[in-house]
PDB file of C-alpha atoms in Angstrom:
ATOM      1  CA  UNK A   1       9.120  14.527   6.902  1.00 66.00           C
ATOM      2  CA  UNK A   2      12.520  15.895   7.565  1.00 69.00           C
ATOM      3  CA  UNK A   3      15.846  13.979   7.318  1.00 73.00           C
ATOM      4  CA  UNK A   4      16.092  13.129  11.385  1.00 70.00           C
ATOM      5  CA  UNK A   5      12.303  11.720  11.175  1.00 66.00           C
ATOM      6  CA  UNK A   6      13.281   9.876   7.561  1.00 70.00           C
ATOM      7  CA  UNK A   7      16.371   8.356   9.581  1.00 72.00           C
ATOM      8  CA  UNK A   8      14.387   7.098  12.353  1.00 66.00           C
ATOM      9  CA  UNK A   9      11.900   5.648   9.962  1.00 60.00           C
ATOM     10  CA  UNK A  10      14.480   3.736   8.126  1.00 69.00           C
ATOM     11  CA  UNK A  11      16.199   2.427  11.238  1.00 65.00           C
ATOM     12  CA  UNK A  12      12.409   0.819  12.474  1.00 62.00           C
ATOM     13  CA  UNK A  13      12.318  -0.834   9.365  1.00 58.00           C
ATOM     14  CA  UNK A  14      15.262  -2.250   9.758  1.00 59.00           C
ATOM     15  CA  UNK A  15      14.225  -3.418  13.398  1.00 55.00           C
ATOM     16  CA  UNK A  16      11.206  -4.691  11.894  1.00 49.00           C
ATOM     17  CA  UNK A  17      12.829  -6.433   9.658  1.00 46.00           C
ATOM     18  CA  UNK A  18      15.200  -8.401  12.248  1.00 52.00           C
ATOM     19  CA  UNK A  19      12.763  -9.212  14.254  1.00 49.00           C
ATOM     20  CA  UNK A  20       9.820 -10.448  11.941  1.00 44.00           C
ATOM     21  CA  UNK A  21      12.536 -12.742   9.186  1.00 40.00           C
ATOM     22  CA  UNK A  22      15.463 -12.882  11.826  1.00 45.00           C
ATOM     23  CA  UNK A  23      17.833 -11.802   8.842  1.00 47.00           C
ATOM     24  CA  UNK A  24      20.048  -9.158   7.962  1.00 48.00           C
ATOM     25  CA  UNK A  25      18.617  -7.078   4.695  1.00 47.00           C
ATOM     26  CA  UNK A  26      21.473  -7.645   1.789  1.00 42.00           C
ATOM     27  CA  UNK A  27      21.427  -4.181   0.305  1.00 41.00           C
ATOM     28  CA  UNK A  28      23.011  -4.051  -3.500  1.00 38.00           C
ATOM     29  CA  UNK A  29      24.692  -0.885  -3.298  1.00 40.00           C
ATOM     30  CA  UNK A  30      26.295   0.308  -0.039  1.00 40.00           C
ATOM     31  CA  UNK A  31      24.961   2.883   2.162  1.00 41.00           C
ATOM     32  CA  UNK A  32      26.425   5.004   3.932  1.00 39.00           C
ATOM     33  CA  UNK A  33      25.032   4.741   7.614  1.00 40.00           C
ATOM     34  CA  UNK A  34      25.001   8.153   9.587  1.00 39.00           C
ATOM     35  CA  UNK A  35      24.074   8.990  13.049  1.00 40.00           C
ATOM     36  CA  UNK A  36      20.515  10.452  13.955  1.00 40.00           C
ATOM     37  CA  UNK A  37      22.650  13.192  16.083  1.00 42.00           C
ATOM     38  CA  UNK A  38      24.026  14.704  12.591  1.00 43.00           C
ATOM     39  CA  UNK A  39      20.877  14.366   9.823  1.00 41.00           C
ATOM     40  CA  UNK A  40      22.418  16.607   7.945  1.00 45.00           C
ATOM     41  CA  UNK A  41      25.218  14.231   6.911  1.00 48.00           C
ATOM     42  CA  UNK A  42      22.481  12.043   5.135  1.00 39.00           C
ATOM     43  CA  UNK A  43      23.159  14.416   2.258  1.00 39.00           C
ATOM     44  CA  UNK A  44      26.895  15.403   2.616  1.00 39.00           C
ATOM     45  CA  UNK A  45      29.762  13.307   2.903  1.00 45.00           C
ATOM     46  CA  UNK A  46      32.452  15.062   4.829  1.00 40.00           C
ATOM     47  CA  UNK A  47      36.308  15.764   3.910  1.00 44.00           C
ATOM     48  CA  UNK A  48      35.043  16.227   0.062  1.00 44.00           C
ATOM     49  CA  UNK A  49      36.541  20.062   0.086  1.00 42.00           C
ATOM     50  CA  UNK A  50      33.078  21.067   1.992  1.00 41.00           C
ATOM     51  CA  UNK A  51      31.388  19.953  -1.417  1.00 39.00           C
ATOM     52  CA  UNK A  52      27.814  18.531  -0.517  1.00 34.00           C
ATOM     53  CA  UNK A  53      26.965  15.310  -2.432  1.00 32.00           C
ATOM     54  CA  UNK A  54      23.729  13.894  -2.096  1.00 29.00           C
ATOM     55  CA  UNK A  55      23.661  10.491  -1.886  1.00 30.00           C
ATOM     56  CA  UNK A  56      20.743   8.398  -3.379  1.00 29.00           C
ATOM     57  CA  UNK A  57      19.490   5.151  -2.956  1.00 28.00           C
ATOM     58  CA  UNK A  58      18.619   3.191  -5.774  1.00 31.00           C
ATOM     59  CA  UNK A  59      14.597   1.853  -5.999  1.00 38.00           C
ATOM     60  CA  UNK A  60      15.813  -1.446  -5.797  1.00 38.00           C
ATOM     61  CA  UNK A  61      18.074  -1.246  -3.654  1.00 34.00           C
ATOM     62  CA  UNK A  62      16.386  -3.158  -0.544  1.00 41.00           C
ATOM     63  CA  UNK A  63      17.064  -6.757  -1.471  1.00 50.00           C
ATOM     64  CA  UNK A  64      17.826 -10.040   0.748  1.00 57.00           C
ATOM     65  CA  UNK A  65      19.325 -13.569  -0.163  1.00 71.00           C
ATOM     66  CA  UNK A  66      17.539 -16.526  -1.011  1.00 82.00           C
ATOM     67  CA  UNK A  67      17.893 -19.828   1.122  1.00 78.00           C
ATOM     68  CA  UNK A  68      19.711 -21.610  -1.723  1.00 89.00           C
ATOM     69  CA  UNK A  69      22.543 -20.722  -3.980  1.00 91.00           C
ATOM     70  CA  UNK A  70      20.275 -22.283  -7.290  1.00 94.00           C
ATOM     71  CA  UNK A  71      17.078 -20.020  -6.196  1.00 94.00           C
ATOM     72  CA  UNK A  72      19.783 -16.940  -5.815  1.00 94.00           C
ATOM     73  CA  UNK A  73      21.546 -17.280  -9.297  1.00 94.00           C
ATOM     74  CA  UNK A  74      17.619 -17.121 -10.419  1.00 96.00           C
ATOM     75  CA  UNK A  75      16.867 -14.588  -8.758  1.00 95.00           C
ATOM     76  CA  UNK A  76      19.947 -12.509 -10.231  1.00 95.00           C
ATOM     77  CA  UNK A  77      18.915 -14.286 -13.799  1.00 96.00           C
ATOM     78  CA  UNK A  78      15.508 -12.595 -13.841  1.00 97.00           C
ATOM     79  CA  UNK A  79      15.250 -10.038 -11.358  1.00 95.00           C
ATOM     80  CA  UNK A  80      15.601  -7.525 -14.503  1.00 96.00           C
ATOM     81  CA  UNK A  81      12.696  -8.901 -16.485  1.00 96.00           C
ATOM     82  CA  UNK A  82      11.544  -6.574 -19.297  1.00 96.00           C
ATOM     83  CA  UNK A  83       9.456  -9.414 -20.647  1.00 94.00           C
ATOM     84  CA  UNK A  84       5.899  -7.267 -20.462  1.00 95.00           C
ATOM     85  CA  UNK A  85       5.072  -3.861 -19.929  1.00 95.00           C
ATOM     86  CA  UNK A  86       4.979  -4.020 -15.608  1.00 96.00           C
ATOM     87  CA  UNK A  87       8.678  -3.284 -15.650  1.00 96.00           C
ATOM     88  CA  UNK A  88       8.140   0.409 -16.883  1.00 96.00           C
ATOM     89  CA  UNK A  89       5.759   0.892 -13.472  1.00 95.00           C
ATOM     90  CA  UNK A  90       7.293  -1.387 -10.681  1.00 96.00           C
ATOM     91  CA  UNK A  91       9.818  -0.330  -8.274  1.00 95.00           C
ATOM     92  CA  UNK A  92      11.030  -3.815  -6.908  1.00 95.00           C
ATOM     93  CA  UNK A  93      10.555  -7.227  -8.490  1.00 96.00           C
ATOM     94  CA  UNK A  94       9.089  -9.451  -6.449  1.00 96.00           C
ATOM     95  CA  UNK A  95      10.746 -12.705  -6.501  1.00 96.00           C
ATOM     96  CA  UNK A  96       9.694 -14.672  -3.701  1.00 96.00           C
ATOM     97  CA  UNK A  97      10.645 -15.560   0.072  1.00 94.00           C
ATOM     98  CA  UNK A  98      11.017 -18.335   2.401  1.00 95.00           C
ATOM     99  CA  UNK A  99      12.807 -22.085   2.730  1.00 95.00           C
ATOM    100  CA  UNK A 100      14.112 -23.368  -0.085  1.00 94.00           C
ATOM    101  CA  UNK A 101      13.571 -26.947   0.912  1.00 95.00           C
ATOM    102  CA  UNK A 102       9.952 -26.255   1.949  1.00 96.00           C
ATOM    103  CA  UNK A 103       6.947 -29.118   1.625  1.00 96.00           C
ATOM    104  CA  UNK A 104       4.336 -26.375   1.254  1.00 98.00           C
ATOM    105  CA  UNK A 105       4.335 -23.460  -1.115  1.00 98.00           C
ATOM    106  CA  UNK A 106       2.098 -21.164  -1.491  1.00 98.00           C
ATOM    107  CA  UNK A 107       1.302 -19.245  -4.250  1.00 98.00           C
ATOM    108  CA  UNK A 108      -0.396 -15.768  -4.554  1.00 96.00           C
ATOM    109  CA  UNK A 109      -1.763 -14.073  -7.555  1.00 95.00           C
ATOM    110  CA  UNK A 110       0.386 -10.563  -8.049  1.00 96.00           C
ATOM    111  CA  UNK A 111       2.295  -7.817  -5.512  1.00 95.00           C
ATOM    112  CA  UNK A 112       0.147  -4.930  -4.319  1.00 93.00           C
ATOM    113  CA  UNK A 113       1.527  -1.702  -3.379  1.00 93.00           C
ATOM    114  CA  UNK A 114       3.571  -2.446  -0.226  1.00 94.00           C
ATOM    115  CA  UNK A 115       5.054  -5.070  -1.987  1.00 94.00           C
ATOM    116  CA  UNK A 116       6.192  -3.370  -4.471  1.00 95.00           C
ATOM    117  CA  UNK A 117       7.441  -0.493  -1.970  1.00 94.00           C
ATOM    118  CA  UNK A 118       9.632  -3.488  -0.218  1.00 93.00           C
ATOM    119  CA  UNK A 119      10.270  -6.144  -2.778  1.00 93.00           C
ATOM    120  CA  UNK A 120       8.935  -9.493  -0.127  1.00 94.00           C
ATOM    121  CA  UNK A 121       5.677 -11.110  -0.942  1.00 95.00           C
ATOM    122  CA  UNK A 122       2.777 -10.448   1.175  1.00 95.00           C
ATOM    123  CA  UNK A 123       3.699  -7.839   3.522  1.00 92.00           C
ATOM    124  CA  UNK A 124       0.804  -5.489   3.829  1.00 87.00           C
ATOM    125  CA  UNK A 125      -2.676  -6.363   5.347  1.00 92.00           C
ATOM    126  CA  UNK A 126      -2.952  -9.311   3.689  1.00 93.00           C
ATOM    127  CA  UNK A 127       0.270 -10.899   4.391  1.00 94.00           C
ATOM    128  CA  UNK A 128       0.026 -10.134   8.148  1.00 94.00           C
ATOM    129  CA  UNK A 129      -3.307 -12.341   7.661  1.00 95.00           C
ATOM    130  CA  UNK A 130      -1.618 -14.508   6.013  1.00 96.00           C
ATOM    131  CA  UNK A 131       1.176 -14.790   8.983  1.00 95.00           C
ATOM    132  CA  UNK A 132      -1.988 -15.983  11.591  1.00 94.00           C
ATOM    133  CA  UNK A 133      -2.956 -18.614   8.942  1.00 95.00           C
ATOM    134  CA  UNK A 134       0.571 -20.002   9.187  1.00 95.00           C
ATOM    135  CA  UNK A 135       0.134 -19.679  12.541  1.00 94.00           C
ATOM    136  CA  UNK A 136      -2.632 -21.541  13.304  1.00 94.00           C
ATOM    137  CA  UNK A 137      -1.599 -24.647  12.028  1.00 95.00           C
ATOM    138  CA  UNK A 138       1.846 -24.470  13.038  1.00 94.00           C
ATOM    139  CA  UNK A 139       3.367 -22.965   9.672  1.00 96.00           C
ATOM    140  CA  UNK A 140       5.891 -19.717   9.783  1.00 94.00           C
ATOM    141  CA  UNK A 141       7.485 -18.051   6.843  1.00 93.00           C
ATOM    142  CA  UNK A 142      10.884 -19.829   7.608  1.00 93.00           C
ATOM    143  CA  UNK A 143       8.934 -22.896   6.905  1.00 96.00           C
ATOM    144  CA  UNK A 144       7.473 -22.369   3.771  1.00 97.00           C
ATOM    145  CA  UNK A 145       8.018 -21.179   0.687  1.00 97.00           C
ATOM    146  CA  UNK A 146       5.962 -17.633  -0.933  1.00 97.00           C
ATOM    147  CA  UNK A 147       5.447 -16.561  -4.149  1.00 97.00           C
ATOM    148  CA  UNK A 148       3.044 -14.974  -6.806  1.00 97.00           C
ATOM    149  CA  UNK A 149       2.406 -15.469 -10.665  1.00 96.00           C
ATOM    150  CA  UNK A 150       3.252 -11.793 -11.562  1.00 97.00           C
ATOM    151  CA  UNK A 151       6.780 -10.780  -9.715  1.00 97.00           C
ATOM    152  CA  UNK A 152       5.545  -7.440 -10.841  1.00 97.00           C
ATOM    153  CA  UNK A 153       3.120  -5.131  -9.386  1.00 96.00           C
ATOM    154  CA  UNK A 154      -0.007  -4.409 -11.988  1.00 96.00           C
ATOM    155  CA  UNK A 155      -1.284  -0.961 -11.623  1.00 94.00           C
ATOM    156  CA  UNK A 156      -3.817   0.129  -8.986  1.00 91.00           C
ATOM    157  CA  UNK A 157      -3.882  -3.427  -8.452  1.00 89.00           C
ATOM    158  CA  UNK A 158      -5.804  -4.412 -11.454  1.00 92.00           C
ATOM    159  CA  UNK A 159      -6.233  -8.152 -12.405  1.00 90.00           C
ATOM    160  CA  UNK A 160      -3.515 -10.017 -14.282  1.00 92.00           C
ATOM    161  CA  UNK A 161      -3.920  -9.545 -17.490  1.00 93.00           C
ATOM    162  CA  UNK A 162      -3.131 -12.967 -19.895  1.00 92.00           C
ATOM    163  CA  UNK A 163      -0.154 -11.547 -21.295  1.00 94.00           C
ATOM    164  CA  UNK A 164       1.079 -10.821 -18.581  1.00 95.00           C
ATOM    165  CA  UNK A 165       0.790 -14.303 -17.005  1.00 94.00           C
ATOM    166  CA  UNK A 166       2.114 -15.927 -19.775  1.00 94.00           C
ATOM    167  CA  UNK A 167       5.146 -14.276 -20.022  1.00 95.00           C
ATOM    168  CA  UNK A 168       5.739 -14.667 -16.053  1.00 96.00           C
ATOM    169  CA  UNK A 169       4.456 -17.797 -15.425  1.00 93.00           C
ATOM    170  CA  UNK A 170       7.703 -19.709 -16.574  1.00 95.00           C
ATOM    171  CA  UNK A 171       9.485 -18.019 -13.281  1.00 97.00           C
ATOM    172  CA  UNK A 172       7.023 -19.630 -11.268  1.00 97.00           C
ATOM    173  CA  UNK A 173       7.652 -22.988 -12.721  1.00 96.00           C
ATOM    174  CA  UNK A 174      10.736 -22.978 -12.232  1.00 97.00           C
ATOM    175  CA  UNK A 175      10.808 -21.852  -8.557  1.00 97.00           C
ATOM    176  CA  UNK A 176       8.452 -25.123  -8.270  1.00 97.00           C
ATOM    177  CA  UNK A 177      10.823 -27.270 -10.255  1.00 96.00           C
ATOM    178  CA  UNK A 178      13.732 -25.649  -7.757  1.00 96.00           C
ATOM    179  CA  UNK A 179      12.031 -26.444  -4.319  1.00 96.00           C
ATOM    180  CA  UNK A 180      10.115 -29.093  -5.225  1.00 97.00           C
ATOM    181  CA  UNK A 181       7.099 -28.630  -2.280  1.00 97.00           C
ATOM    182  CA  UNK A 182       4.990 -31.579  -1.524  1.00 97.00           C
ATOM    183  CA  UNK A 183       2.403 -29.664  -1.613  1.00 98.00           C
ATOM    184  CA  UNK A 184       1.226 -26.133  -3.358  1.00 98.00           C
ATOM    185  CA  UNK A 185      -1.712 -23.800  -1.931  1.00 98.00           C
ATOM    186  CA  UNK A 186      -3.072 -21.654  -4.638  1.00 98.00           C
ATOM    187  CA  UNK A 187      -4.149 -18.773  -2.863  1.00 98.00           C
ATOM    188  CA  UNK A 188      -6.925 -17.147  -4.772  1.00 96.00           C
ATOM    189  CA  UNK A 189      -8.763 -17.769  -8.513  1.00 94.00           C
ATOM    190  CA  UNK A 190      -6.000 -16.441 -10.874  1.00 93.00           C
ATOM    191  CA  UNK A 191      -3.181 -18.187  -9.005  1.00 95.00           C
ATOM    192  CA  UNK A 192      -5.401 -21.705  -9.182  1.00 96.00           C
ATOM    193  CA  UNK A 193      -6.859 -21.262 -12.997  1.00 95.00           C
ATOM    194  CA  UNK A 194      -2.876 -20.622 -13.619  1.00 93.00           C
ATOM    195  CA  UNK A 195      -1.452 -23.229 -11.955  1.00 94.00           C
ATOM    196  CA  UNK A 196      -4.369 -25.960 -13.059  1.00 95.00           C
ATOM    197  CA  UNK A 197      -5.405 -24.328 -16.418  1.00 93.00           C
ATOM    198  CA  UNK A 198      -9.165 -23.862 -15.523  1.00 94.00           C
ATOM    199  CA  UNK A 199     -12.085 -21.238 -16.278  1.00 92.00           C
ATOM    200  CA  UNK A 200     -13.701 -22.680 -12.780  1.00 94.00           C
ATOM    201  CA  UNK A 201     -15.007 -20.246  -9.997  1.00 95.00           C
ATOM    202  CA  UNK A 202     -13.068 -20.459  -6.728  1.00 95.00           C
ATOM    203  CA  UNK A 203     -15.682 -22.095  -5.376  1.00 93.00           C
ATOM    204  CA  UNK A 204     -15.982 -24.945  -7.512  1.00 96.00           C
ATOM    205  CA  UNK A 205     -12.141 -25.137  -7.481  1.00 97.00           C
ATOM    206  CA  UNK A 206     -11.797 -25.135  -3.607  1.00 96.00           C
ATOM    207  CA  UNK A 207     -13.729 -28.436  -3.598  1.00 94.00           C
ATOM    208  CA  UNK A 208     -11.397 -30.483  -6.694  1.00 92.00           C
ATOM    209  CA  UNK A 209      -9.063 -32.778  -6.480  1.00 93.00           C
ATOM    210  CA  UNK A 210      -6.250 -31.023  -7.879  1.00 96.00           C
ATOM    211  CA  UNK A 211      -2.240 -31.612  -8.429  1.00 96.00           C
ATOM    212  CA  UNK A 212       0.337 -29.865 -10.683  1.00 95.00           C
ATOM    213  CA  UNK A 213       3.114 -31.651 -12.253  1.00 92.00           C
ATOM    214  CA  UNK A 214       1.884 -34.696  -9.684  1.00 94.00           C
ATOM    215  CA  UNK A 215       2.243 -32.632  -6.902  1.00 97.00           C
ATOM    216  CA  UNK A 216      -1.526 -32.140  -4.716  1.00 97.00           C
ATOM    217  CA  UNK A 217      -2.889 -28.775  -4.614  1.00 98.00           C
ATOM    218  CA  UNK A 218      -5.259 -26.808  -2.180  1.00 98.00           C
ATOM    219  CA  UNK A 219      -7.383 -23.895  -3.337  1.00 98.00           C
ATOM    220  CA  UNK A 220      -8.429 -21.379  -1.114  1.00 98.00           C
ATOM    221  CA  UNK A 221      -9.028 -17.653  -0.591  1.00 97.00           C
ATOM    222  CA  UNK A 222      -6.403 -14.916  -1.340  1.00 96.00           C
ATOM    223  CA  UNK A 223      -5.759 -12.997   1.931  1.00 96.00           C
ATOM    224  CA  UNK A 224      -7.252  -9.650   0.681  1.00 94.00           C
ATOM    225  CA  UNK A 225     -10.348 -11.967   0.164  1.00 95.00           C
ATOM    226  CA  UNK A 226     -11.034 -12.415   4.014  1.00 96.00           C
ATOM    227  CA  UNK A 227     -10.113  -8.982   4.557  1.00 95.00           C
ATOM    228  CA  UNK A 228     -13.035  -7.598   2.440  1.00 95.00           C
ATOM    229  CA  UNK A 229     -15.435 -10.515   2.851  1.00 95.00           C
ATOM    230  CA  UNK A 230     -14.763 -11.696   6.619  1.00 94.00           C
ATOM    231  CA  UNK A 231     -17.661 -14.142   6.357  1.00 94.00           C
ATOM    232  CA  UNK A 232     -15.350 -16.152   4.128  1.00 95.00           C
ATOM    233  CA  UNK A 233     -12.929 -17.084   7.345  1.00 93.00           C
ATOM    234  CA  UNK A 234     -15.026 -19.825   8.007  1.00 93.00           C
ATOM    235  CA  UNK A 235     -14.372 -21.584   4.733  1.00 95.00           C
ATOM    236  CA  UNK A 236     -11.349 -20.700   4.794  1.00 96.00           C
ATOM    237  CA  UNK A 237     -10.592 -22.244   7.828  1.00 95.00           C
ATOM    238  CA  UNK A 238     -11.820 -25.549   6.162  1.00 95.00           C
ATOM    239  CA  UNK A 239      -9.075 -25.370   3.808  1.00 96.00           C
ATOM    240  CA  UNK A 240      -6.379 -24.787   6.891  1.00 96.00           C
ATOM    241  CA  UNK A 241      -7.162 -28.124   8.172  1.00 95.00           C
ATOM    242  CA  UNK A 242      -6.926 -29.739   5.041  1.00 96.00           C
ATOM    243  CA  UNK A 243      -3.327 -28.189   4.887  1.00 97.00           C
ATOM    244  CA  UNK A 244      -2.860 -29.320   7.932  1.00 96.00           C
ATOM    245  CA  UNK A 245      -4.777 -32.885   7.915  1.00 95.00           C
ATOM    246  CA  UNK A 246      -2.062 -33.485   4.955  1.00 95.00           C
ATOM    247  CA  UNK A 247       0.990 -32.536   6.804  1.00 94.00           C
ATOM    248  CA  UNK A 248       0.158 -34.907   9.896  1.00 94.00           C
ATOM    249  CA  UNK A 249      -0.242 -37.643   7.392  1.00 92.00           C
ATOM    250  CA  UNK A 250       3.090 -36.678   6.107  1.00 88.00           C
ATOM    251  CA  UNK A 251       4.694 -36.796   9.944  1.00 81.00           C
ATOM    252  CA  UNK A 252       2.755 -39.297  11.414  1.00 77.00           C
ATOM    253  CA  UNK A 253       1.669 -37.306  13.763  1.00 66.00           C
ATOM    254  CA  UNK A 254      -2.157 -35.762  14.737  1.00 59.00           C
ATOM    255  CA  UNK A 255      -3.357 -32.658  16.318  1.00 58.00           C
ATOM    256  CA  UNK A 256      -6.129 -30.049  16.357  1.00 56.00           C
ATOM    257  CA  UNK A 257      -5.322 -26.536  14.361  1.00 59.00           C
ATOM    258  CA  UNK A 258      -5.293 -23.714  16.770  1.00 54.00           C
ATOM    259  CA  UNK A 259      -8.982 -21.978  16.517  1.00 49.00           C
ATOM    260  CA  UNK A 260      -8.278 -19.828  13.642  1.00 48.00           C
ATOM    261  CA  UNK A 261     -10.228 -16.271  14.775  1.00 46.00           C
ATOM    262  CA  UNK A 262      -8.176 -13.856  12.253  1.00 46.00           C
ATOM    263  CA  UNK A 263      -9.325 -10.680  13.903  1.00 43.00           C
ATOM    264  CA  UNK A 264      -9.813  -7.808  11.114  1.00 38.00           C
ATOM    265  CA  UNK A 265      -6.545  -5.395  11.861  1.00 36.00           C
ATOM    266  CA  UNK A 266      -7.516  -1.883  13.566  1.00 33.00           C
TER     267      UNK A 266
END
């Protein structure tokens, strides 16, 4: 990829960006921004006596500001965790995204690769799933609040390791403690045996009557579930309507979900 095609690239993620969280990225150093007509000046900054210095952009420095000024002071508290060995292999940690006053909150298991590459919860395949569950019963991202156990991404993806969770779990309390939801979906087995200490299967979990710290809990299916196993959208369309049976009796109000079809992406 050369520097004009790099530019452009960088420019559609900022569209993207804009468009999808209708929010301006924060960025923690400053950039320099330089005009697709003249790539060259990506990697020279003029009127330096014709010397050529490169300019770099730090791994983390793709950032955005939390919807409260409490859940950004944590953010800046922890966001340089050394506490287990993921820091050494991460490139952004993953802190979390949405409305700090949210009633539902739903928590994942770990980051995968793209979130790692852009520091936001649930933006590959999974979270664009995950965007049509909102959307079928009426949920967005500005509406609720995302996060996983692990801020960090495990390698290859592996599975939490205990260790690991136990040294990052206290983060995720205390983002519940900050927003207070009425109402926490565990998406996935290690995010529910975290959140309600059990050895269950998901299956056995997704039919419980569960709360944390008095505060009701749904279990369903992780995202990258349905994508492998698309004969689990059914179920998992079971545990929408609970979501959503639970936020009408909240409202007063009543309605049917949209028909949740979640369509496998090309």
């Amino acid at each position: 990829m050369n520097e004009k095609e790099l530019i452009e690239h960088i420019e559609q993620f900022f569209r993207w960006y804009r468009q999808v969280y209708d929010s301006e990225l924060i960025l923690e150093h400053p950039v320099t921004r330089v005009s697709t007509s003249e790539p060259s000046d990506l990697a020279v900054q003029k009127g330096r006596q014709g010397q050529a210095q490169t300019q770099t952009i730090s791994r983390r420095a793709v950032q955005y500001r939390q919807t409260s000024p409490e859940l950004q002071a944590f953010y800046e508290e922890i966001k340089d965790c050394q506490q287990c060995e993921l820091h050494k292999t991460r490139k952004n940690f993953v802190f979390g995204y949405g409305n700090a006053q949210a009633e539902v909150m739903f928590v994942g298991e770990a980051p995968g690769r793209e979130e790692d590459e852009q520091g936001l919860p649930f933006v590959g395949a999974a979270g664009k799933l995950l965007d049509k569950m909102f959307s079928s019963i009426g949920l967005s991202r500005d509406s609720v609040y995302i996060a996983n156990v692990l801020k960090c991404r495990p390698p290859d993806n592996r599975d939490p390791r205990p260790d690991e969770i136990a040294r990052c779990e206290p983060y995720l309390i205390k983002q519940i403690e900050m927003i207070k939801p009425k109402l926490i979906v565990a998406l996935g087995r290690f995010a529910a045996q975290s959140l309600l200490r059990l050895e269950q299967p998901l299956g056995v979990m997704r039919d419980g009557d569960h709360r944390y710290q008095n505060i009701p809990v749904i279990v369903t299916y992780h995202p990258a579930a349905l994508l492998r196993n698309p004969a689990l959208k059914q179920k998992a369309w079971q545990d929408l309507k609970k979501i959503k049976r639970f936020l009408d009796a909240r409202t007063g109000e009543s309605g049917s979900p949209h028909p949740l079809h979640l369509p496998l992406p090309e």
